[in-house]
Amino acid sequence: MAAINHTFTPINNTSAIPLEKIPVLAVDDFMQSILKSVQKSHRISSYFGVATDKIDTTLLYVILSDDDENRLFVGRTEITGGSFPSLTALCPQIHLFEREIAEQFGLQPIGHPWLKPVRYTRNKTSPVEPAVGDFYRIDGDQIHEVAVGPVHAGIIEPGHFRFQCNGEKVLHLEIALGFQHRGIEEALIGGPDKKTIHYMETAAGDTTIGHTTTYCQIIEALSHTKKTARAQVLSGIALELERLANHIGDLGALSGDVGFLPTASFCGRIRGDFLNCTGLLCGNRFGRGFIKPSGLGSDIDSTTVDTLLKKIIVLTKETKDAISLLWSNQSVMARFEDTGLLTGQQAIELGVVGVAARASGLSRDARLNHPSGVFRFFQMHTCTVDSGDVFARAYIRWLEIEQSIDFIIKQLTSLPDGSVTPSSNDLDKNCLSVAINEGWRGEICHVAITGENGQFVRYKIVDPSFHNWYALAEAVKNQEISDFPLCNKSFNLSYCGHDL
Amino acid sequence: MFKEILIRMIQGKRTFKYPKGPAPVLPGKFKGRPYIDSALCDVNCNSCSDACPVDAINSQTKTIDLGNCLFCNDCTDACHSKAIVFTKDYRLSVRDRNDLIIHPEQKEIELAKELNQQMKRIFGRSLTLRQVSAGGCGACEADVNVLGTIGWDLGRFGIKFAASPRHADGLLVTGPVTKNMELALKKTYDAIPEPKIVIVVGACAISGGLYKDHPQANKGVESIIPVDLFIPGCPPNPLTILDGLLRLLGRV
């Protein structure tokens, strides 16, 4: 067992290692090691290409998470020529990463069963329109196809959904994204510069704190700086406030999707009030400008702490009232239960993370498995529910709301003293750094590779949505198409976080 | 049933009195319209424009383009003489793109004028919008969405969002308009019956914002379709958005 791990290099979360310490494996060894690791229930957190000086050579890097043992591993190999072996058939969770490598580096994953663009990135030689191309199709007299999007019926980001239906029943759903592609990863190369942190803040606007915290940990690791205890606690509070606002908003929206308006109305308002709490911290409701490398954009005084505490105590009671209505209302529960099923086995095979993984019984929470910042000192429980349906994904959110509120109140009443002023230092040259955090949707994984002068030669962002979109497609199989909005909301994945 | 009624009573009526009563209280660190004090400004120092991530500050004229500005504090942190301050003024919406350029000592923005009489007769009491996110990060979308909650209750002004462009009087667009959304935005615009209006929300939608020089994105909505109302911010506070919409309809 240990012998296999030796091929991949152990690395600590939020740390950096020199590139020379990561051996370049032969392609076959690299692929076999990935398969063996995944068989031992390691998870692929990231898998990406890095361009080299030589035109026909690309490096592939993989980051594997061993959640049970709280360890991370990094491995790399060198691909020459135009192709690499696909592992998708044996290891489904890698499928989208391989498609991404194919799109970004023009490498053919040999044996990939469903090779299509991920983001429909335009290049000069062959402009592709998004979502144009072959979709999985079922033929037959009784079968009809439903195409939805890119522009959706609400105030929501764009994406294209193609359903194959038999009557009301969904036999297959294929999701084509890429409409939100803004070219963030490409723009990060050569950084960090004055724009970098703002790209992080807008990579997925509802996860500003999550992505920015993760980026700052990368910079801190590469520059040998760190946040003071006070700054770490405050950024932990901001992360949990982000979770609260989004989870409460989601429960309200789920309630609205089944036509139960009391909770929908109450939660819509309470969500806004939690965003206002983040506004109290830093002036911006989404936490823009708050998290900085090795510090914070601003500190809070004791009056603000008191105001925040008072607000949160009132909101706690109101949240509890509003959400408790869901669990005692039979018509709500009838719609939530047994809808949009994702089994634990499916979740394992697809590498699902976050709320969706925990709702299928998997104990996956980076705050516990790979803790960083304040979560190294304050242990969060991982909440799980086994049923894998819309109810489970809703109920997990409620459990996490309770825990986050508890965390925030405890931290606010015992805030450490100290300065939060950011400092800066040069970045280590020729290093790789990885940082993982549990954003409100799930695992956020950033990897930075620096070059000769300490600039980024590659910066890879994996939003939890990247792991989870396919799980949504699986969950709606054999459901009624009218339940799609409900299933979709129960995952509530990010389009821009996926498209970058 | 009784529990629902009881909790409804405890939650109470939550709709803000604004615009008839006072506006909701903004947090102490809220950043609204910037003010540039040229008496404090060292003309030869370009720290602010050098620090600005989106080149919103013109180092020659010392003006700030709110159509680009992320309201991020990078310039105020960089300025040694504290010549730039973000005031609490949340009213930022304009009809003319050039009105978003803030000059030194400028204390008032040429705020959005209401629609002309004919348009106001059609839309003044009922305005149905179609929202298109064209590369928006989700923050502008969230702050538009929040206007539909009971706190803001956008419906009381006759403004609502439709699920189809055929049912809409206008578009509300967020995001820099990615190349991958350009066609969808044009088609949505064309599907709206005349006369129609276009409202853009956020720095990305006004100028392309952070993404304006990316080959994957356009320089905002105006490069694709004509725009009637600009609401700046990254993202704008819901109060700023509501103020803009109400100004357009002549309601504040």
Short mmCIF file of C-alpha atoms in Angstrom, two decimals, chain A residues 119-122 128-130 150-158 178-184 186-187 194-195 197-199 201-206 260 262 265-266 268-273 275-276 279-286 288-289 292 297-300 317-319 321-322 324-325 328-329 496, chain B residues 3-4 7-8 10-12 14 27-31 49-55 70-74 77 130-146 149-152 161-164 176 178-181 183-185 188 209-217 234-235 237-238:
data_model
loop_
_atom_site.label_atom_id
_atom_site.label_comp_id
_atom_site.label_asym_id
_atom_site.label_seq_id
_atom_site.Cartn_x
_atom_site.Cartn_y
_atom_site.Cartn_z
CA ARG A 119 -15.85 25.57 -22.47
CA TYR A 120 -15.92 25.95 -26.24
CA THR A 121 -12.78 28.05 -26.05
CA ARG A 122 -12.32 29.86 -29.33
CA VAL A 128 -16.56 26.81 -32.28
CA GLU A 129 -19.94 28.09 -31.18
CA PRO A 130 -20.88 26.96 -27.67
CA PRO A 150 -28.33 29.23 -22.66
CA VAL A 151 -30.64 32.03 -21.47
CA HIS A 152 -32.75 30.67 -18.63
CA ALA A 153 -36.12 31.70 -17.29
CA GLY A 154 -34.90 33.39 -14.12
CA ILE A 155 -32.12 35.71 -13.01
CA ILE A 156 -29.44 33.09 -13.39
CA GLU A 157 -26.27 32.40 -15.32
CA PRO A 158 -26.33 30.78 -18.77
CA GLY A 178 -18.79 27.40 -21.46
CA PHE A 179 -21.04 30.41 -22.08
CA GLN A 180 -19.48 32.20 -19.11
CA HIS A 181 -15.90 31.55 -20.18
CA ARG A 182 -13.91 34.73 -19.51
CA GLY A 183 -10.37 33.37 -19.81
CA ILE A 184 -9.36 33.72 -16.14
CA GLU A 186 -5.03 32.33 -19.14
CA ALA A 187 -4.96 35.83 -17.66
CA LYS A 194 -2.65 44.06 -9.44
CA LYS A 195 -5.49 42.29 -11.22
CA ILE A 197 -6.83 39.07 -6.56
CA HIS A 198 -9.79 40.61 -8.38
CA TYR A 199 -9.92 37.63 -10.72
CA GLU A 201 -12.93 37.60 -6.19
CA THR A 202 -14.96 37.25 -9.39
CA ALA A 203 -14.05 33.66 -10.42
CA ALA A 204 -17.40 32.72 -8.86
CA GLY A 205 -18.99 35.84 -7.43
CA ASP A 206 -21.01 34.01 -4.78
CA PHE A 260 -44.13 26.75 -0.49
CA PRO A 262 -43.55 31.27 3.51
CA SER A 265 -40.05 34.73 1.38
CA PHE A 266 -38.47 34.57 4.82
CA GLY A 268 -34.86 35.46 0.71
CA ARG A 269 -34.84 38.28 3.21
CA ILE A 270 -32.67 36.50 5.81
CA ARG A 271 -30.11 35.67 3.14
CA GLY A 272 -29.84 39.37 2.35
CA ASP A 273 -29.34 40.10 6.04
CA LEU A 275 -24.91 39.27 3.17
CA ASN A 276 -25.28 42.54 5.06
CA GLY A 279 -21.06 44.07 4.46
CA LEU A 280 -20.55 45.09 8.09
CA LEU A 281 -17.20 43.28 8.13
CA CYS A 282 -15.74 44.96 5.06
CA GLY A 283 -18.25 47.24 3.32
CA ASN A 284 -19.09 44.84 0.52
CA ARG A 285 -21.90 42.31 0.78
CA PHE A 286 -19.86 39.65 -1.03
CA ARG A 288 -14.81 41.96 -2.01
CA GLY A 289 -11.58 43.53 -0.78
CA LYS A 292 -5.66 39.78 1.31
CA GLY A 297 -8.31 44.64 3.75
CA SER A 298 -9.75 46.06 6.96
CA ASP A 299 -10.13 45.27 10.64
CA ILE A 300 -13.30 45.52 12.72
CA LYS A 317 -33.99 32.69 15.76
CA GLU A 318 -35.62 33.90 12.53
CA THR A 319 -33.68 31.38 10.43
CA ASP A 321 -38.34 29.49 12.53
CA ALA A 322 -38.33 29.94 8.77
CA SER A 324 -38.30 24.52 10.54
CA LEU A 325 -41.50 25.04 8.53
CA SER A 328 -42.97 19.80 9.27
CA ASN A 329 -44.84 20.46 6.04
CA CYS A 496 -18.86 30.90 -14.03
CA LYS B 3 -47.42 27.21 12.77
CA GLU B 4 -47.08 28.95 9.38
CA ILE B 7 -44.24 32.37 12.25
CA ARG B 8 -45.59 34.77 9.63
CA ILE B 10 -43.39 36.76 14.28
CA GLN B 11 -41.46 37.56 11.09
CA GLY B 12 -43.66 40.62 10.58
CA ARG B 14 -40.34 43.57 6.34
CA PRO B 27 -22.83 49.57 6.47
CA GLY B 28 -20.23 51.98 7.83
CA LYS B 29 -17.60 50.82 5.34
CA PHE B 30 -19.95 51.13 2.35
CA LYS B 31 -18.28 52.62 -0.71
CA SER B 49 -3.74 55.11 -11.38
CA ASP B 50 -0.82 52.68 -11.09
CA ALA B 51 -2.65 50.73 -8.39
CA CYS B 52 -6.01 50.62 -10.17
CA PRO B 53 -6.58 47.07 -11.46
CA VAL B 54 -8.91 48.22 -14.26
CA ASP B 55 -7.29 51.51 -15.34
CA LEU B 70 -14.53 48.11 -8.93
CA PHE B 71 -14.92 50.27 -5.78
CA CYS B 72 -12.05 48.18 -4.42
CA ASN B 73 -9.95 50.54 -2.25
CA ASP B 74 -6.73 49.82 -4.18
CA ASP B 77 -4.81 52.50 -0.09
CA ARG B 130 -35.73 39.97 -19.19
CA GLN B 131 -32.44 39.33 -17.43
CA VAL B 132 -29.42 38.03 -19.32
CA SER B 133 -26.20 37.13 -17.58
CA ALA B 134 -23.48 37.33 -20.20
CA GLY B 135 -20.36 36.35 -18.28
CA GLY B 136 -21.44 37.85 -14.96
CA CYS B 137 -19.86 36.29 -11.89
CA GLY B 138 -23.17 35.87 -10.07
CA ALA B 139 -22.77 38.84 -7.72
CA CYS B 140 -24.65 41.41 -9.84
CA GLU B 141 -27.25 38.73 -10.55
CA ALA B 142 -27.62 38.11 -6.80
CA ASP B 143 -28.08 41.79 -6.02
CA VAL B 144 -30.69 42.12 -8.76
CA ASN B 145 -32.41 39.00 -7.47
CA VAL B 146 -32.53 40.40 -3.96
CA THR B 149 -37.40 39.60 -1.93
CA ILE B 150 -39.89 40.94 0.59
CA GLY B 151 -37.45 43.55 1.88
CA TRP B 152 -37.35 45.42 -1.43
CA PHE B 161 -38.82 39.90 -14.48
CA ALA B 162 -40.25 37.75 -17.26
CA ALA B 163 -39.20 34.27 -18.31
CA SER B 164 -39.35 35.09 -22.02
CA PRO B 176 -18.85 41.77 -19.91
CA THR B 178 -18.41 36.82 -23.26
CA LYS B 179 -17.84 35.86 -26.89
CA ASN B 180 -19.79 32.70 -26.09
CA MET B 181 -22.83 34.74 -25.02
CA LEU B 183 -25.12 35.59 -30.11
CA ALA B 184 -27.54 34.65 -27.33
CA LEU B 185 -27.64 38.27 -26.13
CA THR B 188 -32.70 37.85 -26.88
CA GLY B 209 -14.50 45.74 -16.27
CA LEU B 210 -11.73 43.39 -15.29
CA TYR B 211 -12.30 41.38 -18.48
CA LYS B 212 -12.29 44.17 -21.05
CA ASP B 213 -8.96 43.20 -22.63
CA HIS B 214 -9.64 39.48 -22.71
CA PRO B 215 -10.02 37.89 -26.15
CA GLN B 216 -12.81 35.76 -24.64
CA ALA B 217 -14.95 38.78 -23.73
CA CYS B 234 -18.90 45.64 -8.53
CA PRO B 235 -21.55 44.64 -7.74
CA ASN B 237 -25.67 47.58 -3.84
CA PRO B 238 -29.34 46.63 -4.32
#
